[in-house]
PDB file of C-alpha atoms and ligand atoms in Angstrom:
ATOM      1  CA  UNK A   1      55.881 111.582  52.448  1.00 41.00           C
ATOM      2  CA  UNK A   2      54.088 110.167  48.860  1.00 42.00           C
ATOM      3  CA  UNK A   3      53.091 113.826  48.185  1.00 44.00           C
ATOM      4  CA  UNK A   4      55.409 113.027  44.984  1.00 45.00           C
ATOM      5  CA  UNK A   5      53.462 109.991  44.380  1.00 43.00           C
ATOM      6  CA  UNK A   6      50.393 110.936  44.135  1.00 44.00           C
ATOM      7  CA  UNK A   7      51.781 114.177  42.182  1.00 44.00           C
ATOM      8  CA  UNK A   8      53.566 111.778  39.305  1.00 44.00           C
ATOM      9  CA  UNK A   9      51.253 110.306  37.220  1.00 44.00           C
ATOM     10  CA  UNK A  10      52.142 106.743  37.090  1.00 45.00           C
ATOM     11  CA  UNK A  11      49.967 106.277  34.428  1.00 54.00           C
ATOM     12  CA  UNK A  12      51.727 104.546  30.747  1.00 75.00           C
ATOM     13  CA  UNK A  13      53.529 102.373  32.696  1.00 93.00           C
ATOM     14  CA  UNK A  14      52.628  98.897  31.985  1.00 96.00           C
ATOM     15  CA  UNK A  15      52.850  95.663  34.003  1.00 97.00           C
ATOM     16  CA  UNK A  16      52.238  91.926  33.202  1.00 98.00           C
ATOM     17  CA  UNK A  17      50.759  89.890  35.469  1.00 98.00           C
ATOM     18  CA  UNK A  18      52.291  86.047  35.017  1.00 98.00           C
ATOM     19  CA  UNK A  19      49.802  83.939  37.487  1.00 97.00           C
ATOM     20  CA  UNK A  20      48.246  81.047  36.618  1.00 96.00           C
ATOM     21  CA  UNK A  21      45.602  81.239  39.652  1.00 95.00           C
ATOM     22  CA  UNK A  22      42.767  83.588  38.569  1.00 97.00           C
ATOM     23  CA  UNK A  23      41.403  84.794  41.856  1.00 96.00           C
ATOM     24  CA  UNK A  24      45.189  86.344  41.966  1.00 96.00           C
ATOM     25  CA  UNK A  25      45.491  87.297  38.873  1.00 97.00           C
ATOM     26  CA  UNK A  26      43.057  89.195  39.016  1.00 97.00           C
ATOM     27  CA  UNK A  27      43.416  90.517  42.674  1.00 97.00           C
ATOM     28  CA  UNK A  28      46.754  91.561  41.272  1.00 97.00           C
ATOM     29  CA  UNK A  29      45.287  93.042  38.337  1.00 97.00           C
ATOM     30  CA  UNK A  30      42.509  95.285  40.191  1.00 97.00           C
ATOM     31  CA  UNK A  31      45.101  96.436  42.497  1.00 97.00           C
ATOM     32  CA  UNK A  32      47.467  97.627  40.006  1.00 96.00           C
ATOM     33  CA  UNK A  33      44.858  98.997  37.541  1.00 95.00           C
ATOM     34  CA  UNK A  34      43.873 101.216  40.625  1.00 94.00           C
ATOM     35  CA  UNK A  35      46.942 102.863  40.714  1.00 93.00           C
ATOM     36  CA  UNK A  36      46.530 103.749  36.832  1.00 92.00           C
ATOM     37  CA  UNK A  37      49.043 101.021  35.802  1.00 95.00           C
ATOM     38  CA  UNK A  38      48.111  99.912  32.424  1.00 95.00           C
ATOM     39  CA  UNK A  39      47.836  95.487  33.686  1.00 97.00           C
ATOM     40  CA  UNK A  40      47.750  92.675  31.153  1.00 97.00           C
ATOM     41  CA  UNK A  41      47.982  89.427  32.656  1.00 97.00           C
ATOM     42  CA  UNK A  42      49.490  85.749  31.395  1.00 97.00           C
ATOM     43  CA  UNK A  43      48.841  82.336  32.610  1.00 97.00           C
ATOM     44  CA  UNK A  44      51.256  80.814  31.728  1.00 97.00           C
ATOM     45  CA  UNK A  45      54.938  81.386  30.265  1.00 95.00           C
ATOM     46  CA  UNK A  46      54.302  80.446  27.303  1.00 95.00           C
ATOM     47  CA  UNK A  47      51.851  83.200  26.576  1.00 96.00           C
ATOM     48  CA  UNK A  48      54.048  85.629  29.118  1.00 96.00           C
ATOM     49  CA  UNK A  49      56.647  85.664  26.285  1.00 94.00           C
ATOM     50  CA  UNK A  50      54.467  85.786  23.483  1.00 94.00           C
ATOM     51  CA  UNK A  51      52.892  88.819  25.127  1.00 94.00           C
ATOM     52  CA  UNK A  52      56.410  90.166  25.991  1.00 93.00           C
ATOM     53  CA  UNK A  53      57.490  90.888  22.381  1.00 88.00           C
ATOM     54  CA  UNK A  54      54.604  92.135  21.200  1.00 92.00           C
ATOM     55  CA  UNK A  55      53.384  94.720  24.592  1.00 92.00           C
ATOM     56  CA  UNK A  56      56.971  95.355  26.293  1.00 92.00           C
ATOM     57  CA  UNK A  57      56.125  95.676  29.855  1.00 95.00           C
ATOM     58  CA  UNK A  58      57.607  98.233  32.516  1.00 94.00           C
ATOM     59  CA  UNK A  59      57.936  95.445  34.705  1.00 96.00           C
ATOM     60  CA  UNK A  60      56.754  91.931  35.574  1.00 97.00           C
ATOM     61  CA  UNK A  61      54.794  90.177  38.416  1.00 97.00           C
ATOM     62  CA  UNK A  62      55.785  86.947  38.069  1.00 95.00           C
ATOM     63  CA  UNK A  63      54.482  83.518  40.119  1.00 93.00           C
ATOM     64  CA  UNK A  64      56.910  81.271  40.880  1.00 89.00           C
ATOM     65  CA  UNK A  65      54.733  77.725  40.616  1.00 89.00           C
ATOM     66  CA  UNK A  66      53.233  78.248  36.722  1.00 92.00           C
ATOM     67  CA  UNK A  67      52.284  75.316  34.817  1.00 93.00           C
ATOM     68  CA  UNK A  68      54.485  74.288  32.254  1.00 93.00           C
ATOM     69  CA  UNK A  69      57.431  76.883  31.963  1.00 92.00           C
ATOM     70  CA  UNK A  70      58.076  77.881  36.190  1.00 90.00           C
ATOM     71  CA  UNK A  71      58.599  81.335  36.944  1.00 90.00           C
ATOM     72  CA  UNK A  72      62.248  80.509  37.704  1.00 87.00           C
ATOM     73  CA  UNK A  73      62.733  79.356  33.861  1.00 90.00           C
ATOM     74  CA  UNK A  74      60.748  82.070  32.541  1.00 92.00           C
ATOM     75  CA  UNK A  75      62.802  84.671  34.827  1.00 90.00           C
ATOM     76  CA  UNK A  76      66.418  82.842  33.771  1.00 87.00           C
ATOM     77  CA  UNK A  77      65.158  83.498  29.971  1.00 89.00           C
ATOM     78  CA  UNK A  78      64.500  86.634  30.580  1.00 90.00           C
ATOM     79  CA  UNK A  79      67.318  87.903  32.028  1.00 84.00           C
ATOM     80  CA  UNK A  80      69.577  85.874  28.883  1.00 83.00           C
ATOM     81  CA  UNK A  81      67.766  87.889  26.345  1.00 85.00           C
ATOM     82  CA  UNK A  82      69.741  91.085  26.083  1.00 80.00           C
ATOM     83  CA  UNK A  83      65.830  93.512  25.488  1.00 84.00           C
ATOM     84  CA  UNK A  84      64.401  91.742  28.662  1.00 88.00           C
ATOM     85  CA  UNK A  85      67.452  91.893  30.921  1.00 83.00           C
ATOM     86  CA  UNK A  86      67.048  94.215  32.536  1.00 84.00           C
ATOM     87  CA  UNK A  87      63.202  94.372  32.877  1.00 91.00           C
ATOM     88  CA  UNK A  88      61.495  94.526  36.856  1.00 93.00           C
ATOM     89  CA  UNK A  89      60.998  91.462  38.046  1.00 93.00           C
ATOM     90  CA  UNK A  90      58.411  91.225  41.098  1.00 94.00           C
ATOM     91  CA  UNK A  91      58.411  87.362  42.412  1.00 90.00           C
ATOM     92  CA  UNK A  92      55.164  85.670  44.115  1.00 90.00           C
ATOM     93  CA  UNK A  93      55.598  82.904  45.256  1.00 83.00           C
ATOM     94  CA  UNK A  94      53.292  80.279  48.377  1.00 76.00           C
ATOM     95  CA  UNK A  95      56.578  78.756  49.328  1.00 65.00           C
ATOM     96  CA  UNK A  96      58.141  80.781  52.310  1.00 63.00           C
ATOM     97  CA  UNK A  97      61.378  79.117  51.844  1.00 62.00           C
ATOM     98  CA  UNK A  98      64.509  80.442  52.211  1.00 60.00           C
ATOM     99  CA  UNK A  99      66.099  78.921  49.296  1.00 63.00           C
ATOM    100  CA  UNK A 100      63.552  79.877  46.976  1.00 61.00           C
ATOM    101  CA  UNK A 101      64.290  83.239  48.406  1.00 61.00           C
ATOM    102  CA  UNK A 102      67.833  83.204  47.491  1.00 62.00           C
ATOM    103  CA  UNK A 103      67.366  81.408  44.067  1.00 63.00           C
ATOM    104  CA  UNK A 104      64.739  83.942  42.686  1.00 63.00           C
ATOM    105  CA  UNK A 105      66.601  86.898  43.390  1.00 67.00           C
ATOM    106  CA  UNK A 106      69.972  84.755  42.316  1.00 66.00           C
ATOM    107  CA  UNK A 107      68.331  84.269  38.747  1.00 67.00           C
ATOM    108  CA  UNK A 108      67.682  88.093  38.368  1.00 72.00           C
ATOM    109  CA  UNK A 109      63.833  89.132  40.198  1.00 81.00           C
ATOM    110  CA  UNK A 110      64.185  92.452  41.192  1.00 84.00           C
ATOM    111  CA  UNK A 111      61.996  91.973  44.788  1.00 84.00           C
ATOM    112  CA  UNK A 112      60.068  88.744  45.934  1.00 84.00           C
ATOM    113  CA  UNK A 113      56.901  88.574  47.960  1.00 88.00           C
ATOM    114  CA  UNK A 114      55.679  84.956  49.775  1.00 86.00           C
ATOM    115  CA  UNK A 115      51.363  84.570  49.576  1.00 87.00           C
ATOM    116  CA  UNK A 116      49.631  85.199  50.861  1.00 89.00           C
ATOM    117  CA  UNK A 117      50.697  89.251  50.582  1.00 92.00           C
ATOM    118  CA  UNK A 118      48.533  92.174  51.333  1.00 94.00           C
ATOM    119  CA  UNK A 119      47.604  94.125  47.646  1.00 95.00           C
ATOM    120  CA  UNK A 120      49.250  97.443  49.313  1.00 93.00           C
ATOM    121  CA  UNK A 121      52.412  95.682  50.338  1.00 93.00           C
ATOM    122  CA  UNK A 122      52.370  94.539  46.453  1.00 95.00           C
ATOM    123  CA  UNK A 123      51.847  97.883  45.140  1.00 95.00           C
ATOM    124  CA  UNK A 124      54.535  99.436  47.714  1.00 93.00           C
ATOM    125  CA  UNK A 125      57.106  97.046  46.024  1.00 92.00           C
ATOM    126  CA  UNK A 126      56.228  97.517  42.618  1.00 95.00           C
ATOM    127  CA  UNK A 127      56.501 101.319  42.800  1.00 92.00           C
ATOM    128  CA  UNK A 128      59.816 100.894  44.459  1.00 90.00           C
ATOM    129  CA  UNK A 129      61.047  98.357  41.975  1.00 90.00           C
ATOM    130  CA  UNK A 130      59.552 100.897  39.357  1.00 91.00           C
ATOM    131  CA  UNK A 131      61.418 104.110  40.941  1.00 86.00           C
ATOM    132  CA  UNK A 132      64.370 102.507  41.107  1.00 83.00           C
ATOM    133  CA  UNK A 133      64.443 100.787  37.573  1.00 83.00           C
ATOM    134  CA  UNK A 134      63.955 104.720  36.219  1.00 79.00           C
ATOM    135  CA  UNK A 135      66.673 106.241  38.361  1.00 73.00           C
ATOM    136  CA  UNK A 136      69.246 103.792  37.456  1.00 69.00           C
ATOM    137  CA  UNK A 137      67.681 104.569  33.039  1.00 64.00           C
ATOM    138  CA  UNK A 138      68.714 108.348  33.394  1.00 57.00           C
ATOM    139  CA  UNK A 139      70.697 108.989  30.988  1.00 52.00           C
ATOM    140  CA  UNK A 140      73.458 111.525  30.615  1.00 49.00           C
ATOM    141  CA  UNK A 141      75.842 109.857  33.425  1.00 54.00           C
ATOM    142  CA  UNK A 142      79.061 111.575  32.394  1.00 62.00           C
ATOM    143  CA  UNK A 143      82.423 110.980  34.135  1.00 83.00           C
ATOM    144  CA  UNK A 144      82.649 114.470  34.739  1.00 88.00           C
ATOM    145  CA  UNK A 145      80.266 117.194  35.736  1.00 90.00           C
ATOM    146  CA  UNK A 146      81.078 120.744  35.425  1.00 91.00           C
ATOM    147  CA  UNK A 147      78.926 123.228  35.719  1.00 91.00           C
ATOM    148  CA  UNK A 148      79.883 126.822  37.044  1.00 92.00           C
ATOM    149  CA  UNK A 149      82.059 126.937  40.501  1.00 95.00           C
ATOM    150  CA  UNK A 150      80.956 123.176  40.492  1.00 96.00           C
ATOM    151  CA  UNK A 151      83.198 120.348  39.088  1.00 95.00           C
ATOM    152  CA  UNK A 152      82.667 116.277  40.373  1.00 94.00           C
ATOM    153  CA  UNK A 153      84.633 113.688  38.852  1.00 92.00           C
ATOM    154  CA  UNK A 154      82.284 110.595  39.422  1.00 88.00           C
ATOM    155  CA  UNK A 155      84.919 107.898  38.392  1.00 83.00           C
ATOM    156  CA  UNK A 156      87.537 109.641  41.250  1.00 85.00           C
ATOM    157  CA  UNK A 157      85.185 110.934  43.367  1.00 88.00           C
ATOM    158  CA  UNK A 158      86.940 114.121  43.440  1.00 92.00           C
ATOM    159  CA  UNK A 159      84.563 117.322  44.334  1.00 95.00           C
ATOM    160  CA  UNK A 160      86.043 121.431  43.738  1.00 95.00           C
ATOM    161  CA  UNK A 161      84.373 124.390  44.164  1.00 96.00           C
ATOM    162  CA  UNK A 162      86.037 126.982  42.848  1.00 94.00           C
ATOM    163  CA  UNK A 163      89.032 124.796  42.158  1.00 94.00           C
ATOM    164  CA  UNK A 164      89.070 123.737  45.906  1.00 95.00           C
ATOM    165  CA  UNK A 165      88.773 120.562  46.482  1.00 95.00           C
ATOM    166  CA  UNK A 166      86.041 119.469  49.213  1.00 95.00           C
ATOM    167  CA  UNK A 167      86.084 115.987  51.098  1.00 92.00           C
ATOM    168  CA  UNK A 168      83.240 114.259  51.427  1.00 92.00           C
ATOM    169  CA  UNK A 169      82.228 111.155  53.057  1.00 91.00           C
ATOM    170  CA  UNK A 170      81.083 107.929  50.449  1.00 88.00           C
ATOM    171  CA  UNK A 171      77.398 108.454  51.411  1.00 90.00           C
ATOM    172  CA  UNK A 172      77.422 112.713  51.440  1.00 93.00           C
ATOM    173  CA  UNK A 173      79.390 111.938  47.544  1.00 94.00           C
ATOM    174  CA  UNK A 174      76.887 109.274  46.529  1.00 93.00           C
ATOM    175  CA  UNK A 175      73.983 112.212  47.316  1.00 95.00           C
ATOM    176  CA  UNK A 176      74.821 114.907  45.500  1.00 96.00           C
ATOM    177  CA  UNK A 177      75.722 112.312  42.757  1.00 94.00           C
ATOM    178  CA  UNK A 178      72.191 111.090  42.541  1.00 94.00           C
ATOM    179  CA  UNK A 179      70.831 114.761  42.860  1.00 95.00           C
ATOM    180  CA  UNK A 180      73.566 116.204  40.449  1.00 94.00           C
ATOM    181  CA  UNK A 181      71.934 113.340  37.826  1.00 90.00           C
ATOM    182  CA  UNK A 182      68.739 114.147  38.298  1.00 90.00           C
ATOM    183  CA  UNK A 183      68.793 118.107  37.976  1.00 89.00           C
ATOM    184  CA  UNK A 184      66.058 120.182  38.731  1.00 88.00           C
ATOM    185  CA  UNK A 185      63.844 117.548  39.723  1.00 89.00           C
ATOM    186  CA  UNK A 186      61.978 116.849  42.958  1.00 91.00           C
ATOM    187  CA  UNK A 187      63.191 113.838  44.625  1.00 92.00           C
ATOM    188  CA  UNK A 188      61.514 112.248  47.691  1.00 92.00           C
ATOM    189  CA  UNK A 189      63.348 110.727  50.852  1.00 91.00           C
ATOM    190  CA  UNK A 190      62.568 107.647  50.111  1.00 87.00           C
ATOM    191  CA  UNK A 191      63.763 108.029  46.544  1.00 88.00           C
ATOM    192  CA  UNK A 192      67.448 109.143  47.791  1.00 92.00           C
ATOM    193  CA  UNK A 193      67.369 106.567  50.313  1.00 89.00           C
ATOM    194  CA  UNK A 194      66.592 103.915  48.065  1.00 86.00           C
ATOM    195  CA  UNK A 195      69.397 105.239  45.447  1.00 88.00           C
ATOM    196  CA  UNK A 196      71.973 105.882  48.526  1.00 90.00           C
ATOM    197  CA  UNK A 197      71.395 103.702  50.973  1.00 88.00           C
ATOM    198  CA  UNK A 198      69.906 100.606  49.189  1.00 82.00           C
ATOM    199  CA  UNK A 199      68.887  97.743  50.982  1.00 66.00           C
ATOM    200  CA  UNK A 200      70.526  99.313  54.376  1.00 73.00           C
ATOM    201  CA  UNK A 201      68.450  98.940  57.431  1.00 71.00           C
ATOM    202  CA  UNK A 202      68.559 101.446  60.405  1.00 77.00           C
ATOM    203  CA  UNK A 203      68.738 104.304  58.025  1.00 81.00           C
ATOM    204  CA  UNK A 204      65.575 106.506  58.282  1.00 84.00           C
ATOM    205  CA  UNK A 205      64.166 109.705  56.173  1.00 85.00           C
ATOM    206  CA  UNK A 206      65.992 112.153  58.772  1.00 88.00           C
ATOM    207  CA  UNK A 207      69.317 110.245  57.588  1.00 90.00           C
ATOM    208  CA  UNK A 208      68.742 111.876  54.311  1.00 92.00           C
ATOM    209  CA  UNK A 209      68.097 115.026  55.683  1.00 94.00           C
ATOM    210  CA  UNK A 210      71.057 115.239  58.100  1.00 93.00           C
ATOM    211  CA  UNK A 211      73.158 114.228  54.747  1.00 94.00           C
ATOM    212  CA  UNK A 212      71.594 116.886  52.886  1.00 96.00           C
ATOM    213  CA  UNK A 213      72.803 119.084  55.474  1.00 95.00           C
ATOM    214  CA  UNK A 214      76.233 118.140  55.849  1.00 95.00           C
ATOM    215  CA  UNK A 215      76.597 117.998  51.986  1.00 96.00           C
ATOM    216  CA  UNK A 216      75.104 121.585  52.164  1.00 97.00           C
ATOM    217  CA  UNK A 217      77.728 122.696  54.440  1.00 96.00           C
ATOM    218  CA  UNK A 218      80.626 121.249  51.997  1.00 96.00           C
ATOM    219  CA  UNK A 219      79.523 123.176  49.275  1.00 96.00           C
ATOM    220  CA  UNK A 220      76.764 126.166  49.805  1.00 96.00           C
ATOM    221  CA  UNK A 221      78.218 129.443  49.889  1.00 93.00           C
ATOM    222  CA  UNK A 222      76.019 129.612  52.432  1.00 94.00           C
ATOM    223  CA  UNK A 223      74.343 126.801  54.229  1.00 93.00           C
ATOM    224  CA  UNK A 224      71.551 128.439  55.794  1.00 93.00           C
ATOM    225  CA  UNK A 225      70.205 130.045  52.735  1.00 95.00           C
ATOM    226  CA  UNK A 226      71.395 126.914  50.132  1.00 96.00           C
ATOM    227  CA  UNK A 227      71.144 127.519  46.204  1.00 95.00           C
ATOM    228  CA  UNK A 228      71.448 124.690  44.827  1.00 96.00           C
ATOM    229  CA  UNK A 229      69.917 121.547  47.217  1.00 97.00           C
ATOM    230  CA  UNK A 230      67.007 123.164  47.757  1.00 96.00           C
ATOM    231  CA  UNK A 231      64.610 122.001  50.378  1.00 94.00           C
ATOM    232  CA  UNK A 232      60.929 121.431  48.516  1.00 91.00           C
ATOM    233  CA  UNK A 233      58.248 121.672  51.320  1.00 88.00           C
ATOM    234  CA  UNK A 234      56.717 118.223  52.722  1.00 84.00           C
ATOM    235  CA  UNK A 235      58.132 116.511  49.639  1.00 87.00           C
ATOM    236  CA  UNK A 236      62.099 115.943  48.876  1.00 91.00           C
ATOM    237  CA  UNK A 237      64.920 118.011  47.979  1.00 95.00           C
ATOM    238  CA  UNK A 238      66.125 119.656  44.040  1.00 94.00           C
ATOM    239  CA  UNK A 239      69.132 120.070  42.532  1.00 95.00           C
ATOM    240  CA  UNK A 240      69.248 123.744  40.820  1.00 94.00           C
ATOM    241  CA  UNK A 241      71.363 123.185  38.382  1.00 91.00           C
ATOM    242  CA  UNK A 242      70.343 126.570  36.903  1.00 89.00           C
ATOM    243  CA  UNK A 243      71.722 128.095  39.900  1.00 91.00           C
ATOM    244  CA  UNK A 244      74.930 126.529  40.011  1.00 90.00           C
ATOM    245  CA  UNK A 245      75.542 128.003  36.516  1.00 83.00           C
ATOM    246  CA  UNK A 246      74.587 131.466  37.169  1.00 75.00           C
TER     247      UNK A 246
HETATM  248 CA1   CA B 301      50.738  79.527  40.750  1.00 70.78          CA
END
């Protein structure tokens, strides 16, 4: 299942730690710097966005009790500032608390995680937060798409192949849109269920892979020997977008 992971380098990417305790900074720090992220750290707010400006981050893990500025403040700034709005925001926090629950994510953080966490629980969410954060950057997300027999209007949801129209369910549509917009590149099951089913629980990898098929069915010549969703060994499925045009 992380074949892909440990296939992408995640190297380049770079995170700020914002923790005012050392022995987490740091434990923070080593973790990420394992997984060849590229980890500054802050103590404070004040020197978070100082450092902001001048390193621009990938994404943020940010404590909620800092001295001075809190990491509810600093996170509220953030997200007012049209260049940070939209930057990860992983929230630590000691308090288990509901309501600081709700407010964090409220003010913008992306995912939250109450200490004491385990450093591969941490990483898990940051990669998520990170995978996601990329998907939803790809660029070229045109009403239309049109390429050979194939023609999806995103903004109707209207799918033809060959000028026939094919119904789809929300969730089959939602699929190939995610695999249409990222052509000819691998994506894992738990990338497609993050982008299609979100936050859904009771949805498993063999969800996707029933949807795959069903979406096959609606619009592979044939379904048993597909063309364009192609099934990538042990790792995800592609979009050929080559072979839709040819
Ligand atoms: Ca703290």
């Amino acid at each position: 299942m992380n074949v892909l992971n440990h296939l992408t380098p995640v190297s380049g990417k770079k995170i700020l730690v914002v923790e005012d305790e050392p022995d987490i900074r740091k434990l923070v720090h080593y973790n990420l710097a394992q997984e060849k992220y590229q980890v500054i750290e802050a103590e404070d707010g004040e020197k978070a966005l100082r450092l902001l400006q001048r390193e621009k981050p990938d994404l943020i893990v940010l404590d909620l009790l800092l001295p001075g500025m809190s990491g509810l403040e600093l996170c509220r700034a953030l997200r007012e500032r049209p260049e940070t709005a939209n930057l990860p925001i992983l929230m630590l926090t000691a308090k288990a608390g509901e309501t600081d629950r709700v407010v964090g994510l409220e003010l913008g953080a992306d995912d939250y995680l109450t200490k004491p966490f385990s450093p591969r629980e941490m990483v898990a969410r940051v990669k998520a937060i990170l995978r996601r954060s990329e998907m939803q950057a790809t660029p070229a997300k045109e009403e239309v798409y049109e390429r050979g027999p194939l023609k999806i209007n995103f903004a109707t949801y209207e799918v033809q192949v060959k000028g026939k129209p094919i119904r789809l369910t929300l969730k089959e549509f939602e699929l190939l849109r995610v695999l249409v917009q990222n052509p000819n590149r691998v994506l894992n099951r738990d990338q497609l269920l993050d982008r299609v089913w979100g936050g859904e629980t009771f949805v498993t990898p063999r969800t996707v892979d029933v949807h795959i098929r069903r979406l096959r069915k609606a619009i592979e010549k044939n379904d048993r020997k597909p063309m364009w969703i192609l099934t990538v060994r042990g790792v995800g499925y592609k979009f050929d977008e080559n072979a839709v045009e040819t």
